[in-house]
PDB file of C-alpha atoms in Angstrom:
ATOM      1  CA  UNK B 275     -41.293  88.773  91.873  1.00  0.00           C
ATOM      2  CA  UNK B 276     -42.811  91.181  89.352  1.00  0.00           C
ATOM      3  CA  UNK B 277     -39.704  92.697  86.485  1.00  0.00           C
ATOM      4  CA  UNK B 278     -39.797  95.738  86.457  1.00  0.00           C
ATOM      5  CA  UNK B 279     -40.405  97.768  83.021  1.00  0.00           C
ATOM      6  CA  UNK B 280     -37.904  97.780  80.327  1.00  0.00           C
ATOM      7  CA  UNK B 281     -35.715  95.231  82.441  1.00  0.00           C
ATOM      8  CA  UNK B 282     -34.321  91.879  80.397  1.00  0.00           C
ATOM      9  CA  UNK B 283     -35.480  88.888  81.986  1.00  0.00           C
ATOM     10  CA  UNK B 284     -33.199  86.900  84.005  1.00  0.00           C
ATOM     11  CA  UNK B 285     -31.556  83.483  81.913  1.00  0.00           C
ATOM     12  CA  UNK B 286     -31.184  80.495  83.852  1.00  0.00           C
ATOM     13  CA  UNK B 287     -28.091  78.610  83.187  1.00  0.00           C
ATOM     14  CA  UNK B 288     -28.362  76.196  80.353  1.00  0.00           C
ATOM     15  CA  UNK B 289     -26.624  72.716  81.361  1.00  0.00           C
ATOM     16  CA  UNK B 290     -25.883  69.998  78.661  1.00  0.00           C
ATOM     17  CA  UNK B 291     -26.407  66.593  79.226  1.00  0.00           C
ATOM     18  CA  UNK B 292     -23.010  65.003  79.062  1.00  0.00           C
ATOM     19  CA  UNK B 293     -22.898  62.524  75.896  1.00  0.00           C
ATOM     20  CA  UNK B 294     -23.066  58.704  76.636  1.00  0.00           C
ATOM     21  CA  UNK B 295     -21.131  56.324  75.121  1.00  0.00           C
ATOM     22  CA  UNK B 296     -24.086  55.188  73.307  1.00  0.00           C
ATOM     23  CA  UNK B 297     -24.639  58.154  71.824  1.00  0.00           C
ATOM     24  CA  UNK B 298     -21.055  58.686  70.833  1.00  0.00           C
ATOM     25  CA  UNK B 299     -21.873  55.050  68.852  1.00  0.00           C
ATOM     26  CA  UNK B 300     -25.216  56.292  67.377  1.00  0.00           C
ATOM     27  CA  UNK B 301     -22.941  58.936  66.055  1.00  0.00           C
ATOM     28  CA  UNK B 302     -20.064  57.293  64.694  1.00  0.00           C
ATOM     29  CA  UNK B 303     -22.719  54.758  62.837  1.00  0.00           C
ATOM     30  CA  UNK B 304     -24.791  57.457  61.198  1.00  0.00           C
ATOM     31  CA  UNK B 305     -21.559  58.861  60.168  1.00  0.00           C
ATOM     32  CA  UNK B 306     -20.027  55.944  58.680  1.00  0.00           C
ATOM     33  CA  UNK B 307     -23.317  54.955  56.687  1.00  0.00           C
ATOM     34  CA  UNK B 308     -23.855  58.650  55.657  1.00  0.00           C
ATOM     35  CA  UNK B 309     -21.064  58.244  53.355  1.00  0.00           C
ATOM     36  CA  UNK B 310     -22.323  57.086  50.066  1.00  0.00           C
ATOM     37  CA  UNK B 311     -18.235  55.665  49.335  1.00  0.00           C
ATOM     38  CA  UNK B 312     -19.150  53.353  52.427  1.00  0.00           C
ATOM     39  CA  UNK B 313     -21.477  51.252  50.602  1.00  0.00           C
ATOM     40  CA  UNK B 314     -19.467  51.275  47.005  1.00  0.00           C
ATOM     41  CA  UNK B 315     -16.189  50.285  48.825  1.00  0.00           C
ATOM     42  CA  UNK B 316     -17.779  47.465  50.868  1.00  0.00           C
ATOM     43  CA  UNK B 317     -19.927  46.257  48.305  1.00  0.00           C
ATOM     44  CA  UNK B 318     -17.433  46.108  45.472  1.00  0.00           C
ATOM     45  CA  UNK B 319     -14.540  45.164  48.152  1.00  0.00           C
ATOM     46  CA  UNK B 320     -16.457  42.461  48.921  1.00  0.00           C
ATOM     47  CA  UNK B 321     -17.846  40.729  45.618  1.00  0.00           C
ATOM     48  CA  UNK B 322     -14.211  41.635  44.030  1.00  0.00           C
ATOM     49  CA  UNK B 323     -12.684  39.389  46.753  1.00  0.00           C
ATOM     50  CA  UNK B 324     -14.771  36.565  46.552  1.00  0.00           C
ATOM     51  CA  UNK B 325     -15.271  36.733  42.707  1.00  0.00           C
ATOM     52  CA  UNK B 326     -11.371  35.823  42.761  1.00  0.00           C
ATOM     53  CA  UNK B 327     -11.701  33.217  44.699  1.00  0.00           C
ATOM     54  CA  UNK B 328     -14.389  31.620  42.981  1.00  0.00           C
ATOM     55  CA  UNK B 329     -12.612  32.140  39.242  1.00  0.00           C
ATOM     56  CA  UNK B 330      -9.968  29.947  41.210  1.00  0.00           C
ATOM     57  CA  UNK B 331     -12.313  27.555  42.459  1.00  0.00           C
ATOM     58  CA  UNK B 332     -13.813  27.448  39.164  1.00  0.00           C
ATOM     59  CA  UNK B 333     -11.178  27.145  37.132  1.00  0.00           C
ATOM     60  CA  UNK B 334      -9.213  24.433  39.729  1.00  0.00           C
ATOM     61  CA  UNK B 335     -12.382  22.201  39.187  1.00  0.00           C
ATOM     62  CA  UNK B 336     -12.417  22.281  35.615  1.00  0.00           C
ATOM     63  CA  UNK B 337      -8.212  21.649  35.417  1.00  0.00           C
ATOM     64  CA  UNK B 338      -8.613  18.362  37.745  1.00  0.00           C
ATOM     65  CA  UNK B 339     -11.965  17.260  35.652  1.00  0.00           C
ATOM     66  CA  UNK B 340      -9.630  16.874  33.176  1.00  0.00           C
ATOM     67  CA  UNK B 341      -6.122  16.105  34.686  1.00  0.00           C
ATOM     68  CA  UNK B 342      -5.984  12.185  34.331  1.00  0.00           C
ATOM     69  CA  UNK B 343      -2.000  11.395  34.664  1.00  0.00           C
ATOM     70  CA  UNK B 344      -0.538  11.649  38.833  1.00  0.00           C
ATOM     71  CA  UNK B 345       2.717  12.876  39.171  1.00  0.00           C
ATOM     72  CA  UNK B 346       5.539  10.872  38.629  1.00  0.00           C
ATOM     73  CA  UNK B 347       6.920   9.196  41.958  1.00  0.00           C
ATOM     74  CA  UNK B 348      10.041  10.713  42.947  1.00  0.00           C
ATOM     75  CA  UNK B 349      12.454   9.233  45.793  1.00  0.00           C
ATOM     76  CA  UNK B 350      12.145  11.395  49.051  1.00  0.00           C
ATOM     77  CA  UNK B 351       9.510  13.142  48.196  1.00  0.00           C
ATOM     78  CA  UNK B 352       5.742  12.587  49.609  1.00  0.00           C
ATOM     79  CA  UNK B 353       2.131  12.329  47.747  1.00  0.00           C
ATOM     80  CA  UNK B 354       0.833  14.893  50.457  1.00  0.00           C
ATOM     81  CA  UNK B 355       3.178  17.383  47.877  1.00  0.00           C
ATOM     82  CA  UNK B 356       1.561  16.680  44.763  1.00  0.00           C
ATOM     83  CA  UNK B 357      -2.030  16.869  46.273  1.00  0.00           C
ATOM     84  CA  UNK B 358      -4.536  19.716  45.440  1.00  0.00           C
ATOM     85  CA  UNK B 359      -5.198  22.169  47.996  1.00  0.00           C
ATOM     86  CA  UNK B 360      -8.832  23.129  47.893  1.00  0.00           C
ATOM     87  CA  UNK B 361      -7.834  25.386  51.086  1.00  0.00           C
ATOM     88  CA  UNK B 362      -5.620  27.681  48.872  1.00  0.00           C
ATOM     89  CA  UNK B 363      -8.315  28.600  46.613  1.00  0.00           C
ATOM     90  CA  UNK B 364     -10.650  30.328  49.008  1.00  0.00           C
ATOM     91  CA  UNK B 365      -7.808  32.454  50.246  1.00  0.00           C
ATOM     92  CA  UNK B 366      -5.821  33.448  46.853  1.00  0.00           C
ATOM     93  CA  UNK B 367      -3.283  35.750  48.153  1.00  0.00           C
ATOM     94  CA  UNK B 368      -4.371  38.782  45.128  1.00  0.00           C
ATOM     95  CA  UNK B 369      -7.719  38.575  46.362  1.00  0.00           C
ATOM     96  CA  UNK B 370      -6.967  38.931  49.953  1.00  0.00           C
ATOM     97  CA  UNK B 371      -4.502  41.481  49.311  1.00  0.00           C
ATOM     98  CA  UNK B 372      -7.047  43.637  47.835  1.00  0.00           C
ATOM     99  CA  UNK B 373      -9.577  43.289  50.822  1.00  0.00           C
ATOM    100  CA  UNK B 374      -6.308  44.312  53.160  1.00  0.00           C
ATOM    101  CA  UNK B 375      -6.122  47.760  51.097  1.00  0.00           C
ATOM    102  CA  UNK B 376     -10.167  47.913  51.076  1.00  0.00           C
ATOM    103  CA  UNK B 377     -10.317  47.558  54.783  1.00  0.00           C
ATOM    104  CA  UNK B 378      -7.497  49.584  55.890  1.00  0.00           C
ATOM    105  CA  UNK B 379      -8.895  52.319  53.453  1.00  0.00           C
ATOM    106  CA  UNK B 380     -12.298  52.209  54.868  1.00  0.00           C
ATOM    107  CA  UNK B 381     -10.769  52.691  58.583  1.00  0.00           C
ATOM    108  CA  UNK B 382      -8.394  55.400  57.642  1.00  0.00           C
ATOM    109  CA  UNK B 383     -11.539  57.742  55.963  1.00  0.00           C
ATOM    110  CA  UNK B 384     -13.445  56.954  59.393  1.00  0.00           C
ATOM    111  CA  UNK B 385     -10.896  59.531  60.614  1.00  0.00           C
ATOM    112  CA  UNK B 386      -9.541  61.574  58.404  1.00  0.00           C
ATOM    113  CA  UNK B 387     -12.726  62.651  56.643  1.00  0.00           C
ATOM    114  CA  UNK B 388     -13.454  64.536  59.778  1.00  0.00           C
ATOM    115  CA  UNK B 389     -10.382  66.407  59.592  1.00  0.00           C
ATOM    116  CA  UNK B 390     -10.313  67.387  55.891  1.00  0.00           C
ATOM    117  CA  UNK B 391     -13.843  68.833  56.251  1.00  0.00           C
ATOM    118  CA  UNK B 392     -13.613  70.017  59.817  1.00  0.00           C
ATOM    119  CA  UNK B 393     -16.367  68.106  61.427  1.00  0.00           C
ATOM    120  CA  UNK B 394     -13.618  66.797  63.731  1.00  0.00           C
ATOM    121  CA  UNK B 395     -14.228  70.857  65.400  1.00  0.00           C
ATOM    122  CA  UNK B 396     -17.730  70.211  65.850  1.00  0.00           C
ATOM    123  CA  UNK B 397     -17.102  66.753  67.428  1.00  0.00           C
ATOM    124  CA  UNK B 398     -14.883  67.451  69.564  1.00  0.00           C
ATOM    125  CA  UNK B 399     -16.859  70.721  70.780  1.00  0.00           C
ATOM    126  CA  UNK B 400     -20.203  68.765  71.600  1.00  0.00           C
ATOM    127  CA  UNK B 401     -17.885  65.868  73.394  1.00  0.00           C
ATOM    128  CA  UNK B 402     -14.691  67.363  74.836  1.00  0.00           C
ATOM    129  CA  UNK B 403     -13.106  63.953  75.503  1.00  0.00           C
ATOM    130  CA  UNK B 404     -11.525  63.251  72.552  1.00  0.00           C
ATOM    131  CA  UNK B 405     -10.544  59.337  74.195  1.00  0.00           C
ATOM    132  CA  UNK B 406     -14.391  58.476  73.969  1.00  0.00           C
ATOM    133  CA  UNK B 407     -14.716  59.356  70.367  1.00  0.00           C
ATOM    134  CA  UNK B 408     -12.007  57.924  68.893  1.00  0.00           C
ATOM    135  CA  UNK B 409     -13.164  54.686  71.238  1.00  0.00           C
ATOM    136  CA  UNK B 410     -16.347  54.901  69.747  1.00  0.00           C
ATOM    137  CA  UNK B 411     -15.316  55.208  66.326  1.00  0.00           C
ATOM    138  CA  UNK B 412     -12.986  51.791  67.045  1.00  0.00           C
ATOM    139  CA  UNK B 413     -16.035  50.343  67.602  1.00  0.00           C
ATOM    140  CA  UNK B 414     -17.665  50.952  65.145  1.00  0.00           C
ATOM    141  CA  UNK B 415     -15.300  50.742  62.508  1.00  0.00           C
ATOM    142  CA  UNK B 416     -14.391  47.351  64.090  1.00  0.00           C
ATOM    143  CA  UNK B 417     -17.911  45.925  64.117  1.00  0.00           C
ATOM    144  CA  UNK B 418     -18.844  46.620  60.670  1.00  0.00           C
ATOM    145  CA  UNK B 419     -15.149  45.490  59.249  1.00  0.00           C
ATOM    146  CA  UNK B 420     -15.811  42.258  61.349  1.00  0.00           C
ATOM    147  CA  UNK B 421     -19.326  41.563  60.184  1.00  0.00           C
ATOM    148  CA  UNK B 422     -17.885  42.180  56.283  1.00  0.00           C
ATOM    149  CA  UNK B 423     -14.735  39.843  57.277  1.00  0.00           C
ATOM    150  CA  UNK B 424     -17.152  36.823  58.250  1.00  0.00           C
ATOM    151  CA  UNK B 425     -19.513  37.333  55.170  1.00  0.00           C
ATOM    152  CA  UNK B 426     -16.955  37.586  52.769  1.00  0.00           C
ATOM    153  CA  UNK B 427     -14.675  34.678  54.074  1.00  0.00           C
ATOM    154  CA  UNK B 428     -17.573  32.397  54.793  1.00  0.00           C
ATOM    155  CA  UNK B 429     -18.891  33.020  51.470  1.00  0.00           C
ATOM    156  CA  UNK B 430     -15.823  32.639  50.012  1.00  0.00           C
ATOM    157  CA  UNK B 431     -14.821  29.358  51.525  1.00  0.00           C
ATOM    158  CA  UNK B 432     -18.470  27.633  51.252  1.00  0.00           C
ATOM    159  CA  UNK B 433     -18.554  28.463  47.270  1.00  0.00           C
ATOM    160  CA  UNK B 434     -15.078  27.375  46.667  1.00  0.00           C
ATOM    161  CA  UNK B 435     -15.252  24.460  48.537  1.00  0.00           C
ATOM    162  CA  UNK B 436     -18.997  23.710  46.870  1.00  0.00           C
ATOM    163  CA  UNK B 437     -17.543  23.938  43.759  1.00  0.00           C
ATOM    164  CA  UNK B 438     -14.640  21.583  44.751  1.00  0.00           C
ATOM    165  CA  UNK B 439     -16.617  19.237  46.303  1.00  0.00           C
ATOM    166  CA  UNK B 440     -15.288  16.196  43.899  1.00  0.00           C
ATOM    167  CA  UNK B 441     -12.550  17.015  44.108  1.00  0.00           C
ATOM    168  CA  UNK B 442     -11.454  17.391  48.003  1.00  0.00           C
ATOM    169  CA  UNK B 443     -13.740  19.920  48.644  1.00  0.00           C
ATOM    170  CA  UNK B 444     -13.333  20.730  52.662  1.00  0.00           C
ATOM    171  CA  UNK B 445     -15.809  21.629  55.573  1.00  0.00           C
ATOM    172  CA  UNK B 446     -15.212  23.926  58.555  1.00  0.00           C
ATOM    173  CA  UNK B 447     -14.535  20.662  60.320  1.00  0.00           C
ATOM    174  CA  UNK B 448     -11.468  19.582  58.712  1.00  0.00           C
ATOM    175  CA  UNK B 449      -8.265  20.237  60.015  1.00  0.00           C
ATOM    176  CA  UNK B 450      -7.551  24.117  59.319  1.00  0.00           C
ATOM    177  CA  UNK B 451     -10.322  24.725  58.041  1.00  0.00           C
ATOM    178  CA  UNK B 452     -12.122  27.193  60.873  1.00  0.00           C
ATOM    179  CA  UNK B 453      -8.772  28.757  61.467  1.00  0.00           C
ATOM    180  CA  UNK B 454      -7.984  29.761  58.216  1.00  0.00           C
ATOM    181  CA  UNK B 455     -11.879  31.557  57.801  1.00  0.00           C
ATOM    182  CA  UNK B 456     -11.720  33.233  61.491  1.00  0.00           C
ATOM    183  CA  UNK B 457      -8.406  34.476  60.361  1.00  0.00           C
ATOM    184  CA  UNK B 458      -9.828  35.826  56.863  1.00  0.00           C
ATOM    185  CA  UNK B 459     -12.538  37.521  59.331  1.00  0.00           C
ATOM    186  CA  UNK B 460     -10.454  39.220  61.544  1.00  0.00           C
ATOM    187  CA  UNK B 461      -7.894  40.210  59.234  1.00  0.00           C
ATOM    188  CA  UNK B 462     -10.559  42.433  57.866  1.00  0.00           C
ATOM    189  CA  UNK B 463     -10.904  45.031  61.601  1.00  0.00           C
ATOM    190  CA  UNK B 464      -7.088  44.415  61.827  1.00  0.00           C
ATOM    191  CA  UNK B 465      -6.884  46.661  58.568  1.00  0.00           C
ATOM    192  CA  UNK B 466      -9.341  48.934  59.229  1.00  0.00           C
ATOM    193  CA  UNK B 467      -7.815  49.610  62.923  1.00  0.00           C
ATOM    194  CA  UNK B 468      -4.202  49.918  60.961  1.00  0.00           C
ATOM    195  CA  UNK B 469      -5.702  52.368  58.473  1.00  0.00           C
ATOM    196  CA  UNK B 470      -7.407  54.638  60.913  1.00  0.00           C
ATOM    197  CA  UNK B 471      -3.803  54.840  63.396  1.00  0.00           C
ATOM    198  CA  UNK B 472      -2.733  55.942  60.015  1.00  0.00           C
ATOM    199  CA  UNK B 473      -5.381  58.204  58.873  1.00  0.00           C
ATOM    200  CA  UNK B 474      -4.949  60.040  62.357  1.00  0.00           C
ATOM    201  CA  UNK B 475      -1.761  60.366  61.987  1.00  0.00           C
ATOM    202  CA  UNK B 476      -1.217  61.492  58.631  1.00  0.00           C
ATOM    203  CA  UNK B 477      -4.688  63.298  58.019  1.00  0.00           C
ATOM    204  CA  UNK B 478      -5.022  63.206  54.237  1.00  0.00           C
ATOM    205  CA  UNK B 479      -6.304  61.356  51.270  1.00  0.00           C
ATOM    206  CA  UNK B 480      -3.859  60.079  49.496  1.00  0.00           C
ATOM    207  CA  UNK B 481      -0.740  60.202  52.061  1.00  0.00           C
ATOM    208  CA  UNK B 482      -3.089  58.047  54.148  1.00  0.00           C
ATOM    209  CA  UNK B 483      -3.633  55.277  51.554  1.00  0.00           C
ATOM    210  CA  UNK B 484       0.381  55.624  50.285  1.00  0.00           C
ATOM    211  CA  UNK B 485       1.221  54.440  53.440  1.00  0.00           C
ATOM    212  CA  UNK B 486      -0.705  51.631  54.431  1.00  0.00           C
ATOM    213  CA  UNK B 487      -0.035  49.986  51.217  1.00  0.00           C
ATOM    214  CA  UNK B 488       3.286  50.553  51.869  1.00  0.00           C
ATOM    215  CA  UNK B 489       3.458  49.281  55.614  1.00  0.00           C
ATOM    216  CA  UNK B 490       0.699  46.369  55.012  1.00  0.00           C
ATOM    217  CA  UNK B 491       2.331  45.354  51.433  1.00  0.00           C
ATOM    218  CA  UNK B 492       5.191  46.284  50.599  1.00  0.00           C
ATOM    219  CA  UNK B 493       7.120  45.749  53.700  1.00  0.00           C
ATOM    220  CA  UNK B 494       6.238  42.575  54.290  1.00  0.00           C
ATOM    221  CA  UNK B 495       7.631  41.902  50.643  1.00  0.00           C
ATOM    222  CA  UNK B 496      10.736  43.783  51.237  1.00  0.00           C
ATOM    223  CA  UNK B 497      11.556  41.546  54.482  1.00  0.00           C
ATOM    224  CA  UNK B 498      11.643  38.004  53.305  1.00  0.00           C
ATOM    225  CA  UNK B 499      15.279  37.380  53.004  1.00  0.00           C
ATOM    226  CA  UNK B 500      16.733  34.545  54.845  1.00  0.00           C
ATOM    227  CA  UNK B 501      20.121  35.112  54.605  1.00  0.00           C
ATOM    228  CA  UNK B 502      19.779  37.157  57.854  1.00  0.00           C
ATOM    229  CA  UNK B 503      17.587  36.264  60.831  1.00  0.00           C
ATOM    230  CA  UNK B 504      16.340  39.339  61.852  1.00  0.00           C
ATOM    231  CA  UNK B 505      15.075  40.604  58.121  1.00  0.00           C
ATOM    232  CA  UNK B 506      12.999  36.882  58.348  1.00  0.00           C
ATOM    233  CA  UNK B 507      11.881  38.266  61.920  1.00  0.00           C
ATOM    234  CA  UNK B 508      10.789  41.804  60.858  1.00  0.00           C
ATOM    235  CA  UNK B 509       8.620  39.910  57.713  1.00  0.00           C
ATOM    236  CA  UNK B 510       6.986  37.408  60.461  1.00  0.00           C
ATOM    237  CA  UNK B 511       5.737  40.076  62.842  1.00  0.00           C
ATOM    238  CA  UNK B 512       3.536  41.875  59.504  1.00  0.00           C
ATOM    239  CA  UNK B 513      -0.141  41.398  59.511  1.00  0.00           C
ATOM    240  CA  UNK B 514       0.257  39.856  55.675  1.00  0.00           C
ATOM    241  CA  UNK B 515       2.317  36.848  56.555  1.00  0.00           C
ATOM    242  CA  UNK B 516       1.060  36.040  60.199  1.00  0.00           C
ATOM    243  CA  UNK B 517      -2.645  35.783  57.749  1.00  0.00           C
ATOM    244  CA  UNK B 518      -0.975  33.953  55.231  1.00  0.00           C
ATOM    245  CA  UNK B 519       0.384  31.270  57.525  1.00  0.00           C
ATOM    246  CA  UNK B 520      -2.886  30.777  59.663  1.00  0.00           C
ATOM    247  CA  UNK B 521      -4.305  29.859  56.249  1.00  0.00           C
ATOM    248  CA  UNK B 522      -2.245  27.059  55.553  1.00  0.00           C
ATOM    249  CA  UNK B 523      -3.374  23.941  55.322  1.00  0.00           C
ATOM    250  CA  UNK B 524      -2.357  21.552  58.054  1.00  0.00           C
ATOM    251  CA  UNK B 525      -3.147  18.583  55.995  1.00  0.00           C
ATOM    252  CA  UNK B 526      -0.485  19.547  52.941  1.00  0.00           C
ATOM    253  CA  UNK B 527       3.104  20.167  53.001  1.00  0.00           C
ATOM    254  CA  UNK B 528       4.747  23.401  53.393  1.00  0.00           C
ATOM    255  CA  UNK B 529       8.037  24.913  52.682  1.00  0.00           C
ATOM    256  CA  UNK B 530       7.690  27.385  55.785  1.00  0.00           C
ATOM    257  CA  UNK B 531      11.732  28.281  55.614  1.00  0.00           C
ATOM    258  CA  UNK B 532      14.785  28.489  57.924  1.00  0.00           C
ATOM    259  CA  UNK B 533      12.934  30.659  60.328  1.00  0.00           C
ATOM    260  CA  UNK B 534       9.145  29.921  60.162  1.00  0.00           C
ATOM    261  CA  UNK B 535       6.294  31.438  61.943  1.00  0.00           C
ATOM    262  CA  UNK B 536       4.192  29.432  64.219  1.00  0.00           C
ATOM    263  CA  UNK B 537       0.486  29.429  64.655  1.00  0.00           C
ATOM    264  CA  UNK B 538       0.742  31.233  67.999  1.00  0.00           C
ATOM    265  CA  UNK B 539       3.130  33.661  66.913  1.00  0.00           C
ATOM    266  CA  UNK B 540       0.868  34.446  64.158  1.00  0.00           C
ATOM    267  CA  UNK B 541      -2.171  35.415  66.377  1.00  0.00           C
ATOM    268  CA  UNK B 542       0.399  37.006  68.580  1.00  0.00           C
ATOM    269  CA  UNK B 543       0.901  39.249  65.832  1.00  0.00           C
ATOM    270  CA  UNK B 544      -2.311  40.237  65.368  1.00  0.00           C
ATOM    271  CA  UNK B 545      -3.528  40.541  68.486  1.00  0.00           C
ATOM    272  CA  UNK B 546      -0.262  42.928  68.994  1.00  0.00           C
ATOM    273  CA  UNK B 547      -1.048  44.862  65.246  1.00  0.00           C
ATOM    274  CA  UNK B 548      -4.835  45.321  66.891  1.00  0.00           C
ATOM    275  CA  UNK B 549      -3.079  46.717  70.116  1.00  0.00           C
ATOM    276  CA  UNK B 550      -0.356  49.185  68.433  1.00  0.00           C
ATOM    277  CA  UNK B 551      -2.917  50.818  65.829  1.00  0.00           C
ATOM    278  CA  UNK B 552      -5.677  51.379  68.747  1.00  0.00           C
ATOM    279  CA  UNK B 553      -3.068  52.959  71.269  1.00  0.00           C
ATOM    280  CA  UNK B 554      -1.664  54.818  68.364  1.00  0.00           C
ATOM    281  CA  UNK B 555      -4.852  56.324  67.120  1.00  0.00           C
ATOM    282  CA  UNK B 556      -6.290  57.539  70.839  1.00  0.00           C
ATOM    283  CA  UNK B 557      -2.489  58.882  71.192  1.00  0.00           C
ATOM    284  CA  UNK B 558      -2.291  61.175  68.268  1.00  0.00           C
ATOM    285  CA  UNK B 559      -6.138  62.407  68.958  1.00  0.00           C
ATOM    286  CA  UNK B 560      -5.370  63.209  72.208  1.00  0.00           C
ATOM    287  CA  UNK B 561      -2.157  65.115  71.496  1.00  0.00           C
ATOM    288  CA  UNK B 562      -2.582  66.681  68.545  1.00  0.00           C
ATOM    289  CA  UNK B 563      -4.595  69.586  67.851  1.00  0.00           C
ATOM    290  CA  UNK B 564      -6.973  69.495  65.195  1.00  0.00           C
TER     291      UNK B 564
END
């Protein structure tokens, strides 16, 4: 059919493709890596952590080079108590402390840097379903944060132990040993999953990174009394002290308390902390507006 003269053109109907969930990764990668604070955060993060650990390494293996006199015996009491743990000194607490705040930092900007500069608009306009995003940016988030937990703890344990090798130096076959680095690894998502739960729900800078330090630090420290039962119960179920007691040494002798946290419980706890900060981000996405 010919138009007739001075008549607009009809428009077909423009239809998007709808966005796969490979796309919606693409995405979330290019934005993650876009950020030049990415690579700083991570790559500092990372040689920070393990430079602590091998200082202690180091300077454990120079201290027993030179440590000729044992303990004195003492009734009641076991050698296994005044043996070195090489263990300890590929998971100083500081040092893993640090990669806690790094990691949980990292997750929480995954999410709030789209809200303080209002890319979150333009997200959520190309792909409607805000569910897939924020599942999408777990992913993501979690992947990377994985892959940094198993360098850095596997880099961290081989060194230390290297340099330890005369002196007890371990392998991942000893008892512990694989335990203590998966749990290093996976502490490291755990974080970053926390931190962006938080980052959606508080949605700025610095009120983000107040309070996971506050609810991944400080209330752990706060909550181990054990005068009361329930204050040693709140302490068990944190993220900090179900990681520090997966990195315990089997082989040595612990003082784990009146009310001590078990191996299971501890991966209970994670696997829980993983749960709670996933269902808590896609919750406050999907409710709130942006």
């Amino acid at each position: 059919m010919t138009p007739v003269l001075g008549e607009a053109p009809a428009r077909l109907p423009v239809r998007g493709v709808p966005a796969r969930f490979r796309h919606l990764l693409a995405a979330e990668w290019i934005k993650i890596w876009s950020l030049h604070s990415t690579y700083w955060v991570l790559g500092v993060g990372a040689l920070a952590v393990v430079g602590i650990n091998v200082n202690s390494a180091a300077s454990n293996a120079d201290r027993l080079a030179h440590q000729t006199l044992r303990p004195p015996e003492r009734p009641g009491f076991s050698d296994r108590l005044f043996l070195f743990d090489p263990l300890a000194t590929a998971f100083v607490d500081p040092a893993w402390q640090l990669f806690m705040i790094i990691a949980a930092t990292v997750g929480a900007i995954a999410v709030f840097g789209e809200y303080s500069s209002g890319l979150i608009r333009t997200t959520f306009a190309a792909v409607p379903d805000r569910q897939a995003v924020i599942a999408a940016k777990v992913t993501v988030v979690s992947m990377v944060m994985l892959a940094l937990g198993v360098i850095v703890a596997g880099t961290s344990f081989g060194v230390t132990q290297m340099l330890l090798r005369d002196h007890g130096g371990l392998s991942l076959g000893d008892p512990g040993a694989l335990r203590a680095v998966a749990a290093a690894a996976l502490l490291a998502p755990l974080c970053a999953l926390v931190g962006m739960a938080v980052g959606a729900a508080v949605r700025h800078a610095a009120g983000s990174v107040v309070t996971v330090i506050a609810l991944l630090l400080l209330v752990p420290a706060l909550f181990r009394g054990e005068r009361f039962r329930w204050v040693k119960e709140i302490g068990n179920a944190m993220p900090l002290s179900a990681w520090e007691r997966l990195v315990m040494n089997p082989a040595r002798v612990h003082d784990l308390g009146k009310y001590p946290l078990t191996v299971t419980e501890a991966w209970i706890v994670y696997g829980a902390w993983v749960t709670a900060a996933i269902a808590t981000a896609v919750l406050v996405v999907r409710r709130r507006d942006v």
